[in-house]
Each structure stands twice: as structure tokens, then as C-alpha cells.
mmCIF file of C-alpha atoms in Angstrom:
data_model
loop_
_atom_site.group_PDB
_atom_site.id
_atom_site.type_symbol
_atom_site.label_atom_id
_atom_site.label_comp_id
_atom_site.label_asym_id
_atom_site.label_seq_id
_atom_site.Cartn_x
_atom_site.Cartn_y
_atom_site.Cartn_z
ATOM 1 C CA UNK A 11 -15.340 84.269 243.449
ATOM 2 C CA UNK A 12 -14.053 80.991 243.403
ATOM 3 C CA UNK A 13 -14.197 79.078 239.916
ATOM 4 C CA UNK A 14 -15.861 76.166 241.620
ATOM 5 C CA UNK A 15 -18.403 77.748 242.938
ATOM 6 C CA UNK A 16 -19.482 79.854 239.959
ATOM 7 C CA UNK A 17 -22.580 76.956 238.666
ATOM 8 C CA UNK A 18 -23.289 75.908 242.343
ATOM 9 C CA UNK A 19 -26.701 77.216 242.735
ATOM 10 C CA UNK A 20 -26.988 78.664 246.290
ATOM 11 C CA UNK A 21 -28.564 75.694 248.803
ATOM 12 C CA UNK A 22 -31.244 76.645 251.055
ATOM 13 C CA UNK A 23 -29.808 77.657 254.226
ATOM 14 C CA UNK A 24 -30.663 75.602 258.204
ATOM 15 C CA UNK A 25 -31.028 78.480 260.360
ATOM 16 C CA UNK A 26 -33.126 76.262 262.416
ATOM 17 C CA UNK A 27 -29.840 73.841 262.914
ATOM 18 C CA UNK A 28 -28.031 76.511 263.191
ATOM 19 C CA UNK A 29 -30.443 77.511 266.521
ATOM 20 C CA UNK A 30 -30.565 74.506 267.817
ATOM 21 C CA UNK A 31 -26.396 74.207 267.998
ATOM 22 C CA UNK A 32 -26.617 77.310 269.386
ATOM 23 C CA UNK A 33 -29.090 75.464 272.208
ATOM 24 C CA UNK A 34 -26.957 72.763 272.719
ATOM 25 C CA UNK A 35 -23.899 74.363 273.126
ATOM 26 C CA UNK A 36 -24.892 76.894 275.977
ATOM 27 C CA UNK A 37 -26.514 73.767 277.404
ATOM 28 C CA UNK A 38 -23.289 72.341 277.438
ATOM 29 C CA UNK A 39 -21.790 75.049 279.335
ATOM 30 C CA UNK A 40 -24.583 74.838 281.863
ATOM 31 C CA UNK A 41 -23.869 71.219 282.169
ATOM 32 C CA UNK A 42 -20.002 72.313 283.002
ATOM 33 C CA UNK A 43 -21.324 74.464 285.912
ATOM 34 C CA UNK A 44 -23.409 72.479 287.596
ATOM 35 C CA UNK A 45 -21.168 69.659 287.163
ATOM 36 C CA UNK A 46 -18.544 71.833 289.573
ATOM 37 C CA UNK A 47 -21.034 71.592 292.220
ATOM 38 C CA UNK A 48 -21.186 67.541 291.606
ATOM 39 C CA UNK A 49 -18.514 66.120 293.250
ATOM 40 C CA UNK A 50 -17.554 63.975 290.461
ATOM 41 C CA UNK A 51 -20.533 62.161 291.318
ATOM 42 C CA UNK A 52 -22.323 61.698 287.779
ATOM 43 C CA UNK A 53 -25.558 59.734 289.680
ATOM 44 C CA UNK A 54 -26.611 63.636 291.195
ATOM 45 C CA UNK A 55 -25.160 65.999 288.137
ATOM 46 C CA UNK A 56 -27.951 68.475 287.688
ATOM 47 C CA UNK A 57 -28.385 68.509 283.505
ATOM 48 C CA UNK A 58 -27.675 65.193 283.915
ATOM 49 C CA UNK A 59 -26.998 64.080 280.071
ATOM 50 C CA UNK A 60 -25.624 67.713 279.143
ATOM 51 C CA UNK A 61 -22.465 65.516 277.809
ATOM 52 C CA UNK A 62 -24.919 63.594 274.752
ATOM 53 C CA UNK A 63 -24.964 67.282 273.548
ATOM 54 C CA UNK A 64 -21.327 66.466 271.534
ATOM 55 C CA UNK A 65 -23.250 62.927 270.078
ATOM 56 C CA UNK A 66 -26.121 65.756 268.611
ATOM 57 C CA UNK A 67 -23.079 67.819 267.319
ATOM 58 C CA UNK A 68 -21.974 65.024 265.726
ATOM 59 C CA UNK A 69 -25.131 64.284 264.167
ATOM 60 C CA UNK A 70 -25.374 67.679 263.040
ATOM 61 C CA UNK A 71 -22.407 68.034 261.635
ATOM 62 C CA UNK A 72 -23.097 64.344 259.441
ATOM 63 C CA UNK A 73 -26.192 65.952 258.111
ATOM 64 C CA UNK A 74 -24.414 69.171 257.274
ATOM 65 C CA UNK A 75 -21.263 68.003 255.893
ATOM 66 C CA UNK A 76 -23.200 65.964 253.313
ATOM 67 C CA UNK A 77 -25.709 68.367 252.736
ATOM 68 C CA UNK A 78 -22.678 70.844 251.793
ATOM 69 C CA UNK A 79 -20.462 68.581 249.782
ATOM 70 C CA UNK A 80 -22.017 65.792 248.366
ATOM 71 C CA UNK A 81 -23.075 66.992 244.901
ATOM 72 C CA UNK A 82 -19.601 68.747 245.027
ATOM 73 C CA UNK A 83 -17.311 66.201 244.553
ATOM 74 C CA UNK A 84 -17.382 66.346 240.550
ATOM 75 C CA UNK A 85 -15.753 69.796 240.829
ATOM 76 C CA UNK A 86 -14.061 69.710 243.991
ATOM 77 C CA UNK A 87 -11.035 67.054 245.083
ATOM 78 C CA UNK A 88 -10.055 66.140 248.499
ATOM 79 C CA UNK A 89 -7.379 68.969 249.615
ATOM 80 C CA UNK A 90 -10.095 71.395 248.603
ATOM 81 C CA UNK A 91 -12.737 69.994 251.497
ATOM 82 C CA UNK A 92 -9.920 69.457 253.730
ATOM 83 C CA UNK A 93 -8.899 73.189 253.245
ATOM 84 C CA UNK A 94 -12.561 74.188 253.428
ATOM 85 C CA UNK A 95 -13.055 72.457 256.688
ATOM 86 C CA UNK A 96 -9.752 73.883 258.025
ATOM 87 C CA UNK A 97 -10.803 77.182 257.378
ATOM 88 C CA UNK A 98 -14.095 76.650 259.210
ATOM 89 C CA UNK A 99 -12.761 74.900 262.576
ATOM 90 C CA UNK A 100 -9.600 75.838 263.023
ATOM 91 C CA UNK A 101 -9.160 79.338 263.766
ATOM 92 C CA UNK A 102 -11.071 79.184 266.956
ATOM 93 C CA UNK A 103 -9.055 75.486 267.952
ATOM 94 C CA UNK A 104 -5.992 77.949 267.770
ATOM 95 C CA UNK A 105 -7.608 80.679 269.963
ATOM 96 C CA UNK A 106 -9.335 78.157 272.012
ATOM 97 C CA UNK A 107 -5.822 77.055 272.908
ATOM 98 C CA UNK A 108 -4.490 80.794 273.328
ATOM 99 C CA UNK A 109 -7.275 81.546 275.769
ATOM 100 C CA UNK A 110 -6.520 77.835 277.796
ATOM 101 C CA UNK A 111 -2.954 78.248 277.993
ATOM 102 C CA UNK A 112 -3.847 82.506 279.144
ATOM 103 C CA UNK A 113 -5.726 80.997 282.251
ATOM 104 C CA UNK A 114 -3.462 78.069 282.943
ATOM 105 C CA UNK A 115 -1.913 79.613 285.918
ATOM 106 C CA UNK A 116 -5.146 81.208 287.354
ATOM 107 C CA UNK A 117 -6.512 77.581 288.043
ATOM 108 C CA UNK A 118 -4.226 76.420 290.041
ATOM 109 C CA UNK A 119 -5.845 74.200 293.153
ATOM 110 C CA UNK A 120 -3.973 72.071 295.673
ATOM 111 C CA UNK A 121 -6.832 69.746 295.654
ATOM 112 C CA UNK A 122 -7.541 69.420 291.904
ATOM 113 C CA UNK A 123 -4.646 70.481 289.542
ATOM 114 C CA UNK A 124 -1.604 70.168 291.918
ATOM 115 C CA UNK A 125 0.423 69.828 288.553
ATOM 116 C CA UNK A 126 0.055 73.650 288.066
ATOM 117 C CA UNK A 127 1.910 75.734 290.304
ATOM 118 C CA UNK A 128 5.036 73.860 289.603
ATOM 119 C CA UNK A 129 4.418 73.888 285.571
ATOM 120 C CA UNK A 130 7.134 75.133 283.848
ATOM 121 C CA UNK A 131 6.182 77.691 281.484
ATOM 122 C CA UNK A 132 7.914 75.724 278.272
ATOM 123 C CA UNK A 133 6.025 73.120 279.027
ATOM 124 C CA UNK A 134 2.649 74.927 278.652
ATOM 125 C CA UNK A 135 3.772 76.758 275.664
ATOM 126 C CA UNK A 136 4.943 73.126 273.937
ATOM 127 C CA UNK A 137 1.003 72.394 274.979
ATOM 128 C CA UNK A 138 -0.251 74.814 273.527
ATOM 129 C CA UNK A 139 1.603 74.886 270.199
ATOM 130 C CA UNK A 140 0.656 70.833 269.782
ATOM 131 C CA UNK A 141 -2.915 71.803 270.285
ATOM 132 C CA UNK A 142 -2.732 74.112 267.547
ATOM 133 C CA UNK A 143 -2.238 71.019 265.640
ATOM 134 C CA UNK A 144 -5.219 69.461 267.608
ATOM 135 C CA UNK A 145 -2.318 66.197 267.470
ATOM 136 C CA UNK A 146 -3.511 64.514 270.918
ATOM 137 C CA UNK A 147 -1.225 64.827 274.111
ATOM 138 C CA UNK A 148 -0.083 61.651 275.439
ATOM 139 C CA UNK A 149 -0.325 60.988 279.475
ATOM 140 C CA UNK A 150 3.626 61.309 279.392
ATOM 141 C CA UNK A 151 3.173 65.041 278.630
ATOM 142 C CA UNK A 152 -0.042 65.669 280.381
ATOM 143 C CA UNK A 153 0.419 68.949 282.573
ATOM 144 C CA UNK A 154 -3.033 69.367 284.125
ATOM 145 C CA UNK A 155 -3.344 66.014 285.920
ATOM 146 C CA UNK A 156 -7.068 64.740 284.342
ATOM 147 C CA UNK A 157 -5.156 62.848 281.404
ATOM 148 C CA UNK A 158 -6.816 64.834 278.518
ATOM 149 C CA UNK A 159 -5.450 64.740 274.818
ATOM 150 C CA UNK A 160 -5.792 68.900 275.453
ATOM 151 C CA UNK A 161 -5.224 69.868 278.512
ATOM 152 C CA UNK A 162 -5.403 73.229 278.039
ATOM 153 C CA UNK A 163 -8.548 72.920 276.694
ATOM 154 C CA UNK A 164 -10.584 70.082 277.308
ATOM 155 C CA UNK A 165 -13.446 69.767 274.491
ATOM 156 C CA UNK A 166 -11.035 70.231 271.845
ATOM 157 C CA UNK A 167 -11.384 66.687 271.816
ATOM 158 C CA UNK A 168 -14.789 66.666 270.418
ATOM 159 C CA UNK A 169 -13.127 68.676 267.360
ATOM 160 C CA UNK A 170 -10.148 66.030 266.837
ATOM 161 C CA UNK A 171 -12.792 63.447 266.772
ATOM 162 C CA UNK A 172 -14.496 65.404 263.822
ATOM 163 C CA UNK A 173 -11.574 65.976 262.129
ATOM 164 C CA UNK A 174 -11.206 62.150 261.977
ATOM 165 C CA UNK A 175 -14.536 62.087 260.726
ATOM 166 C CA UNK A 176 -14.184 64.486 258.072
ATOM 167 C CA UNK A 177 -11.309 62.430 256.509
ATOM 168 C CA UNK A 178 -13.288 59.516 256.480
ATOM 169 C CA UNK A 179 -15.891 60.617 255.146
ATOM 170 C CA UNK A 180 -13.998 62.561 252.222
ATOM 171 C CA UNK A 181 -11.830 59.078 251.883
ATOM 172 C CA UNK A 182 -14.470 56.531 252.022
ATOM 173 C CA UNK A 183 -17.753 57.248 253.227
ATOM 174 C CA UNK A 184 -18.923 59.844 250.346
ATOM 175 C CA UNK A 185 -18.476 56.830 247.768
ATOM 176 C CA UNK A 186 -20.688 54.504 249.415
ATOM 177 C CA UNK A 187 -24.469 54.348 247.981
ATOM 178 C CA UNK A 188 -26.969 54.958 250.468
ATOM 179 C CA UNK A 189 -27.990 51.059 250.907
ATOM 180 C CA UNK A 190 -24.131 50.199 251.628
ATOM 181 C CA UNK A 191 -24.084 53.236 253.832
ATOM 182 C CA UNK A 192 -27.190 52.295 256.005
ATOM 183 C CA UNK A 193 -25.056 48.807 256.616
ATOM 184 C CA UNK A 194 -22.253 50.715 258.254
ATOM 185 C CA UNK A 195 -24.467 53.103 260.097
ATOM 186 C CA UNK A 196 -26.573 49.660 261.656
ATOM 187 C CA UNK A 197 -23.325 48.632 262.666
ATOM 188 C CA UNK A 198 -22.536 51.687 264.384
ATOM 189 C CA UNK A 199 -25.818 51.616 266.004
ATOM 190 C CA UNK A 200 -24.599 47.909 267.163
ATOM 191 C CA UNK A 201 -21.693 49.028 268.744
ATOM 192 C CA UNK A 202 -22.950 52.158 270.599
ATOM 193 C CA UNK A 203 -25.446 49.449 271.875
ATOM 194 C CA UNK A 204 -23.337 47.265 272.464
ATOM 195 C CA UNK A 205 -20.892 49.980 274.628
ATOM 196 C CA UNK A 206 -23.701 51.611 276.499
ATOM 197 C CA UNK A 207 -26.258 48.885 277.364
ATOM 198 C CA UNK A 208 -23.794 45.939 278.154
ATOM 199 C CA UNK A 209 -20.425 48.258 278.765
ATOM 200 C CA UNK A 210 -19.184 48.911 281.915
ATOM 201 C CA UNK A 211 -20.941 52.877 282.717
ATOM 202 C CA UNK A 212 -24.328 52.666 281.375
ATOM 203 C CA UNK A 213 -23.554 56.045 279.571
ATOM 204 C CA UNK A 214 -21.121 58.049 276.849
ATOM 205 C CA UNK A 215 -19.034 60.109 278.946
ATOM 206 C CA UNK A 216 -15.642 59.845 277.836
ATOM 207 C CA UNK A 217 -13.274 59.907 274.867
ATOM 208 C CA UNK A 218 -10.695 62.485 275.936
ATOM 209 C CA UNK A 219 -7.717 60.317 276.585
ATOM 210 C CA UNK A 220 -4.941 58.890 274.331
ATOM 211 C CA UNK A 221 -5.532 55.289 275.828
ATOM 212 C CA UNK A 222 -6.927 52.539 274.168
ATOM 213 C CA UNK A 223 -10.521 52.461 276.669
ATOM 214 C CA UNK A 224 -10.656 56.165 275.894
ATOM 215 C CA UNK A 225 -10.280 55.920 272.040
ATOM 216 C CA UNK A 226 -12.595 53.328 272.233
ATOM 217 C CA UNK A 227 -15.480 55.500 273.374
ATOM 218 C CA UNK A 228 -14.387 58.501 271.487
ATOM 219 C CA UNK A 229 -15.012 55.980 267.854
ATOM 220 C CA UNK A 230 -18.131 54.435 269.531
ATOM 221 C CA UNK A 231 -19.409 58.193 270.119
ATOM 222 C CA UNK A 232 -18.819 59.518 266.737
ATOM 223 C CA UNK A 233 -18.992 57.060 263.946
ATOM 224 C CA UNK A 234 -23.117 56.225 264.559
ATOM 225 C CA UNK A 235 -24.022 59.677 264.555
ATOM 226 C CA UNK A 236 -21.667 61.336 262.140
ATOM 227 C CA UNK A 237 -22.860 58.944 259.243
ATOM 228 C CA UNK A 238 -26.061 58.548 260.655
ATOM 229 C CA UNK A 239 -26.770 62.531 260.025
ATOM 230 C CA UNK A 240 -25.009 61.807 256.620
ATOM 231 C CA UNK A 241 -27.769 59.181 255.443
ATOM 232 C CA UNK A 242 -30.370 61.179 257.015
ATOM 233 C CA UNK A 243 -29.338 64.450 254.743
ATOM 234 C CA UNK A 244 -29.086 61.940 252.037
ATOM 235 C CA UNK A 245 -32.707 60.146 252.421
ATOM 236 C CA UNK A 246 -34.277 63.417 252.919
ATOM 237 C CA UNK A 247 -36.929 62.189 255.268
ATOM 238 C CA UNK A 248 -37.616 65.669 256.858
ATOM 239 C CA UNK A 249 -40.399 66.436 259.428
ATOM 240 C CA UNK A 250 -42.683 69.292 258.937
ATOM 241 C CA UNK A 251 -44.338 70.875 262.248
ATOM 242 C CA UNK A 252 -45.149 74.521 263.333
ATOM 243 C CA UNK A 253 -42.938 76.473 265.546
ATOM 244 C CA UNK A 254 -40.390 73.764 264.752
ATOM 245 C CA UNK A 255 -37.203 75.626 266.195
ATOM 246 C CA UNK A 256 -38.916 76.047 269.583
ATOM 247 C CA UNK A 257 -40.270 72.193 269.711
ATOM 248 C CA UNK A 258 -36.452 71.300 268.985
ATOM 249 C CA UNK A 259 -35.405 73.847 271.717
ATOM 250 C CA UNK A 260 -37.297 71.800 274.410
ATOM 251 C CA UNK A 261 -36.917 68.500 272.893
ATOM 252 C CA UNK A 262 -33.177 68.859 273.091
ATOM 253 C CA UNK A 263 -33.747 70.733 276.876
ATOM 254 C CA UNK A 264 -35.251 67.324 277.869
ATOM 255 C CA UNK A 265 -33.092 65.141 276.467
ATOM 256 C CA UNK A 266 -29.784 66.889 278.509
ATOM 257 C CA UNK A 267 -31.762 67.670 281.477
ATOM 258 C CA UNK A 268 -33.210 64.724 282.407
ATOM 259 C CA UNK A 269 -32.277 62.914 285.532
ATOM 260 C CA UNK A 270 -30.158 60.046 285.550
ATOM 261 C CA UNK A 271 -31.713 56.885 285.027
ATOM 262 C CA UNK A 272 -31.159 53.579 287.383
ATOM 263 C CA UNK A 273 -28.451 53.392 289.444
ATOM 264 C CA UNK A 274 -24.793 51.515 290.046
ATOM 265 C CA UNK A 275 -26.757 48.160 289.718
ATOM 266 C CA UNK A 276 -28.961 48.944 286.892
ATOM 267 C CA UNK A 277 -26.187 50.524 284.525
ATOM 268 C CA UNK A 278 -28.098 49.315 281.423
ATOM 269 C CA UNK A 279 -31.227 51.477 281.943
ATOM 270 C CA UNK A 280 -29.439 54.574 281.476
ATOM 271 C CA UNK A 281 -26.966 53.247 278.932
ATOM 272 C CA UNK A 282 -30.548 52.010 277.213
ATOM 273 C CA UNK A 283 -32.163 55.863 277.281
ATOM 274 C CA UNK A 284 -28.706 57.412 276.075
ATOM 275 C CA UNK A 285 -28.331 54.455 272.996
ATOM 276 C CA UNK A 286 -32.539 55.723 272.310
ATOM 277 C CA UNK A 287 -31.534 59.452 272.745
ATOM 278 C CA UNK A 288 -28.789 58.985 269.792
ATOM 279 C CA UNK A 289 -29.543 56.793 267.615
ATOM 280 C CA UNK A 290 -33.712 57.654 267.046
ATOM 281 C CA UNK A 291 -34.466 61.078 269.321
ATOM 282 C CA UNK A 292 -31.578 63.327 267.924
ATOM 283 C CA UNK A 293 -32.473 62.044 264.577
ATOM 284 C CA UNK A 294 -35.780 63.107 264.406
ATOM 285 C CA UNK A 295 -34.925 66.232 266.317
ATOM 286 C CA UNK A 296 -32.363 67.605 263.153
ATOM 287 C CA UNK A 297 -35.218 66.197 261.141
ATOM 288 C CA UNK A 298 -37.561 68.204 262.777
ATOM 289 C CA UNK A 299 -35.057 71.298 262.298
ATOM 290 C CA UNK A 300 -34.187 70.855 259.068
ATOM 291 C CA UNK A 301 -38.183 70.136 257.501
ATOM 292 C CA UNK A 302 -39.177 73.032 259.552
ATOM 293 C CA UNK A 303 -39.621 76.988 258.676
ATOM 294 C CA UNK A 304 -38.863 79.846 260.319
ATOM 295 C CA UNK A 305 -41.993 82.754 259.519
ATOM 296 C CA UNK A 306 -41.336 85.631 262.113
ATOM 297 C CA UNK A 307 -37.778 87.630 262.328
ATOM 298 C CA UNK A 308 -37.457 87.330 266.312
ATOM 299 C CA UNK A 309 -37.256 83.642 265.904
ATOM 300 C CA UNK A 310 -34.862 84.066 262.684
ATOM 301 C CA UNK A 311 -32.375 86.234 264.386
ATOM 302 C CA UNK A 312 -32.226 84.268 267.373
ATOM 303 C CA UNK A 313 -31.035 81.366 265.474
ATOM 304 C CA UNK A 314 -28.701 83.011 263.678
ATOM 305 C CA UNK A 315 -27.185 84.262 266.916
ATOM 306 C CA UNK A 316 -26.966 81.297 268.253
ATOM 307 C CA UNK A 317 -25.476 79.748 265.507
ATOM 308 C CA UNK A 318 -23.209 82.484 265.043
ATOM 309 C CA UNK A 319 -21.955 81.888 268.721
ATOM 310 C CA UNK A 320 -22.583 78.212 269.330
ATOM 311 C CA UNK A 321 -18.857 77.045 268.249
ATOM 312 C CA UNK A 322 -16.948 79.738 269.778
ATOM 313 C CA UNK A 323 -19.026 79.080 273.095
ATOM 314 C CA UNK A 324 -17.966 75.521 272.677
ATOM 315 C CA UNK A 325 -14.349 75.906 271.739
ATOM 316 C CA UNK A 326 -13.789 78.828 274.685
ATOM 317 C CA UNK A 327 -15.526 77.962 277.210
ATOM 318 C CA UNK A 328 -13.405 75.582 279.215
ATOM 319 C CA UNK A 329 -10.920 77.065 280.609
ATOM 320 C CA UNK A 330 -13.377 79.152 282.646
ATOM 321 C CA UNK A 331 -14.881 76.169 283.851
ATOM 322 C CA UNK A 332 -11.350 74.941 285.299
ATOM 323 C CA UNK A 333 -11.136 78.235 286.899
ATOM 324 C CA UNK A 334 -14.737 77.559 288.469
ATOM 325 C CA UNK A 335 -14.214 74.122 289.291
ATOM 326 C CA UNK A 336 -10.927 74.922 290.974
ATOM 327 C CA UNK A 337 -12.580 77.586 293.119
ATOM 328 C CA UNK A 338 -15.878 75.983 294.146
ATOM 329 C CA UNK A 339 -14.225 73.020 295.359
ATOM 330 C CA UNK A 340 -10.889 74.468 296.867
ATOM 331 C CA UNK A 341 -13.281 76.957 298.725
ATOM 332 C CA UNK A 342 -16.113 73.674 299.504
ATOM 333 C CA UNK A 343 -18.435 76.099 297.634
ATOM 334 C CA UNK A 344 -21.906 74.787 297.479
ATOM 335 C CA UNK A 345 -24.583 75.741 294.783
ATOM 336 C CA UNK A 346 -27.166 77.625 297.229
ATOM 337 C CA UNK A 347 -23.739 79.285 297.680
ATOM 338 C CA UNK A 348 -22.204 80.052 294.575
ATOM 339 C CA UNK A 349 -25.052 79.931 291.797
ATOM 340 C CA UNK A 350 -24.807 83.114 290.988
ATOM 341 C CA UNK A 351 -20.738 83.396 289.796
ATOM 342 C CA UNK A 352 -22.179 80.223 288.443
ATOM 343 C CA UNK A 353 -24.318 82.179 286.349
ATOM 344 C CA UNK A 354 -21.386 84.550 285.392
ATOM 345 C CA UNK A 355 -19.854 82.145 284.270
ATOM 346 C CA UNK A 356 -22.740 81.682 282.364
ATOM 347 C CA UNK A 357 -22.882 84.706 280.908
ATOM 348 C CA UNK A 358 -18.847 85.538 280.644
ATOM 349 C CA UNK A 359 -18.741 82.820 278.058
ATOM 350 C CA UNK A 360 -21.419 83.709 276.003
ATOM 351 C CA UNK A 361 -20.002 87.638 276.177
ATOM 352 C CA UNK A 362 -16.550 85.960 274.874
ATOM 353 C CA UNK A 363 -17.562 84.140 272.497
ATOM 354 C CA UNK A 364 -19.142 86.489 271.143
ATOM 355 C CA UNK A 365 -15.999 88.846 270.932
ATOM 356 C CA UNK A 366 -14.298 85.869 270.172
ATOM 357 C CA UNK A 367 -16.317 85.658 266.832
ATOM 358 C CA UNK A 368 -16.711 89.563 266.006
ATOM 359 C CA UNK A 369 -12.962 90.187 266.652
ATOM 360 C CA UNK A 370 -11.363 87.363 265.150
ATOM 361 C CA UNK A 371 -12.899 84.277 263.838
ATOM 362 C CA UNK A 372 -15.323 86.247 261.540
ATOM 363 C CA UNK A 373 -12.439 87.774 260.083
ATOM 364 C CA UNK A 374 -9.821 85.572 259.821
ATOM 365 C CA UNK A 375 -12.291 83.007 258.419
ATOM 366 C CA UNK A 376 -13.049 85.406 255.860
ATOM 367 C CA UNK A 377 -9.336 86.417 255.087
ATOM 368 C CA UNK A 378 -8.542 83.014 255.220
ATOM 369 C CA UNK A 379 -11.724 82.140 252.302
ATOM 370 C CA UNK A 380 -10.840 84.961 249.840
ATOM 371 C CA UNK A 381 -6.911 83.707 249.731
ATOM 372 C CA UNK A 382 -8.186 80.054 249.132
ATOM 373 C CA UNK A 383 -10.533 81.910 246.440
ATOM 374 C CA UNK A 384 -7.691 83.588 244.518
ATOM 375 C CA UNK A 385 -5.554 80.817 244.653
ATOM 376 C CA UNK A 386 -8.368 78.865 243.024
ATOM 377 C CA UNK A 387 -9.072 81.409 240.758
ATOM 378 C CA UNK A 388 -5.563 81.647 239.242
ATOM 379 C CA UNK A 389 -5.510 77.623 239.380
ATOM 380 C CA UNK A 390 -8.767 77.990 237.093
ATOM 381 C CA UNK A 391 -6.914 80.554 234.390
ATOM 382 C CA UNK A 392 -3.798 78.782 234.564
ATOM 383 C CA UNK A 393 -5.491 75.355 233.688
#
């Protein structure tokens, strides 16, 4: 056991959190899907807001950073959080990139990655290794054609955004009292305001691309609720209701499901709903989750499942989704037509993530956790 953890008294444990990541992420995949059948069109995309589902996992991983490792920092320095977070995310950003760079060559389409059949095979490897790193792609080196940071695998943008947000917080953030923090996370709220209600979409969507615009969204996304879920761990201002995981369940459902709102001249009411959705719904929905109980073992095993699963799901997902997207519309595939390999898709990723986790990350993680223990240990006796 690890000499710093020896006098930490074991924390109570958010299995409800844990569920309702679980929620969002297969939500997310859902989204994915649908959005095949979309056209590109983002006024008709069935799950309409599945996308705000990163701005919750932001929020939830605020809440659950600081709920983990502020009262640490008297025994624990910064290389030891950054190590600690390593071992937690990155195994499955390397696989992630395995599995992307393993169905490269199957999504090949003349109509929407023309890039591919011509690819040199160097050039994908090269990929691959740099998104071990999660170190963002620039368009110069882009092999897929949709001018993602990881083109083998899109969402692994999501995880260099947290990254950034981990080192911030471990830098800077975790020093500030709770009144200076609440400053920052106001402005924060101001900006995503400021980029949703009078910006040019009326929405989120973006932050993928190493371009100025595209950075610019990806800093307006996380900074409001990654320190917004920090201050709410910190002020403790749970919710208590019955049957709490399945309100959250539907809450969230809603929230990614509903319809878009306006249209091309009324950008601001959408942009509006998504700035309320972030900045006071998911709030009150991890508040919800965390001040809530969980009394019955169906409903405790589900969340754990779906906790268990929800970042593999996340971090494997995509490349079947090119693979989809590349068939449905080289083949004019419509959803009355093809919901049902939609739904394999469906289910394929939650049957490899789960392998995904069993087989490897499980593992590794905990390979990974008992060297960093030892080491630690024979820092402690050597001291």
C-alpha cells in the first residue's frame, strides 16, 4: 500500500455518478448514429444535443477531481496527481488509438474520406504514435480529411482538453479559496454566454481542431464546467430525492434528446437552452447524483456497470462510427433502412468496451497502480 495513502480514510464512493457517465456516454454513441443518417445537417439530428454530453463529463470530472484530491495536497505533490491521472486515462487513449488506426483502412469512402485509400501506411502509424501522446495533429498532417487534432480517433479530443484541465487545476486552481474560485467560474459562465448566445452557431459543437476558432470553443467548453463541478464538490450543496439515479437518467435523456431549438435566424434561442443546460441543469443533475442513495442492488450494479464501461465506450467507440458513417452515406442509406446495423453498432461498442476494460484497461491500470505504489513505498523508507 502506498505510504500516502495509509491515514486517508476511505471517501464515500458516487456510484450514482458513476451511472449517470455510464448514461451519457452510450447516449453519446447514440447521438453518433443517428447523426450518420443527418446529412451534416445539425437543424434535423435526432438526439439533437447528444454533443453537451462532453460539457456534463466535464462537469463530472470537476466535481470528482476535487472531491478526490483536494484534502490530498498536504501529502501528495504535483507529479504524484499527474501520475495518478495518467494511470487512470491513458491506457485506453493508447488503445483507443490502436483500435482507430486497426479500422483506418476499412472506412475508406470516395465521398467522405477520399484521403484514405491513398494513405500511406507510415503516415498512419506516425498518427497513431502522436496520439499516444494525445499531442494534437496539426491540419498539415491531417490524414482523414475532417481536420481533427486525432484523426484516428475523433473524441480523444475531449480527453486532451481534460488533460489541460487537470494541470490547471493542480497548478492554480486547487490554491484558490472558494470565493476567488466562484469569480473565475462567473467568468466562465460569461464567456460560454457570451460564445453561445451572441456567437456565430447558437450551440457548443466544436473544439476538435488545432486552429485558433476551434481552440477557442474547446476553452469556452471546458473551463465553466470543469471548475464549476470543482466549487460545487467544494460547497457541498447536494440534493436529496428518492430514486435519484433514475430521475438523473431521464433528466440527462431530456437534456440530449431534445429537439433543436429556433432556427438559422434565431441562433440565440438554442445557444440560450445549451448556456441553461450547462451552467444550472447539469449542475443540479451531479447534485442530484451525488446527494442521492442507492437502496436496492439492481440499481447498484447497474451503475457500477455503467461506470465501469462508460470511458472505454467513449474512448472506442469512434472509429466504428467512421465505418458507419462511411457506409450509410456511400450506400445513400436511410434510417427506415439501416436502423438496425445502426443498432449494432449500438451494441458492438458497448460489447467492446466491455472487453476493452476486462482484457486490458482493468489490468494494466492495476499493474500500472501497484508499480507507482512500490516506488512510493521505497521513496517513503528511503526518506
Amino acid at each position: 500500500m502506498s505510504s500516502i495513502s495509509v491515514d486517508i480514510k476511505p471517501k464515500k464512493h458516487y456510484e450514482i455518478l458513476d451511472g449517470l457517465r455510464g448514461v451519457a456516454a452510450i447516449l453519446v454513441v447514440a447521438f453518433h448514429i443517428f447523426e450518420a443518417f443527418a446529412g451534416g445537417n445539425r437543424f434535423v439530428q435526432i438526439i439533437n444535443h447528444g454533443y453537451l454530453a462532453v460539457d456534463f463529463f466535464f462537469l463530472l470530472s470537476g466535481f470528482v477531481v476535487a472531491y478526490a484530491y483536494d484534502d490530498r495536497w498536504g501529502k501528495m505533490g504535483q507529479w504524484e496527481f499527474y501520475k495518478r491521472r495518467l494511470i487512470r486515462l491513458q491506457p485506453m487513449v493508447i488503445l483507443g488509438m490502436i483500435i482507430g488506426a486497426i479500422f483506418y483502412y476499412f472506412q475508406a469512402s470516395d465521398i467522405l474520406f477520399p484521403m484514405i485509400k491513398g494513405m500511406e501506411v507510415w503516415k498512419v502509424i506516425l498518427t497513431m504514435v502522436i496520439g499516444f501522446t494525445l499531442l494534437p495533429i496539426p491540419p498539415s498532417m491531417e490524414i482523414r480529411g475532417w481536420g481533427e487534432m486525432h484523426p484516428l480517433n475523433g473524441p480523444a479530443w475531449s480527453l486532451f482538453f481534460e488533460y489541460i484541465a487537470n494541470i490547471l487545476y493542480a497548478l492554480i486552481f486547487r490554491k484558490f479559496s472558494n470565493k476567488v474560485m466562484s469569480v473565475f467560474v462567473l467568468i466562465f459562465a460569461g464567456l460560454l454566454i457570451n460564445y453561445t448566445v451572441f456567437g456565430p452557431k447558437g450551440d457548443v459543437i466544436g473544439g476538435w481542431s488545432l486552429n485558433l476558432e476551434q481552440m477557442n470553443v474547446g476553452f469556452t467548453r471546458l473551463l465553466f464546467p470543469f471548475f464549476a463541478g470543482v466549487l460545487l464538490c467544494r460547497l457541498r450543496k447536494l440534493i436529496h430525492v428518492k430514486n435519484a439515479f433514475w430521475v438523473c437518467s431521464i433528466l440527462i435523456t431530456i437534456v440530449l434528446a431534445l429537439p433543436r431549438l429556433g432556427d438559422e435566424n434565431s441562433l440565440w434561442i438554442n445557444g440560450l437552452y445549451e448556456s441553461i443546460c450547462i451552467i444550472f441543469i447539469f449542475p443540479a443533475i451531479v447534485a442530484i447524483g451525488a446527494g442521492g442513495e442507492i437502496k436496492n442492488e439492481f440499481s447498484l450494479k447497474i451503475c457500477k456497470l455503467l461506470g465501469d464501461i462508460s470511458y472505454p465506450i467513449y474512448i472506442t467507440h469512434y472509429p466504428l462510427i467512421y465505418w458507419f458513417t462511411a457506409w450509410v452515406v456511400d450506400n445513400k442509406v436511410t434510417m427506415e433502412n439501416g436502423y438496425l446495423e445502426g443498432i449494432g453498432v449500438l451494441i458492438v461498442s458497448i460489447i467492446l468496451a466491455f472487453v476493452c476494460l476486462k482484457l486490458y484497461d482493468e489490468p494494466v491500470r492495476n499493474w500500472l497502480m501497484k508499480k507507482f505504489q512500490r516506488k512510493k513505498g521505497s521513496e517513503a523508507l528511503s526518506s
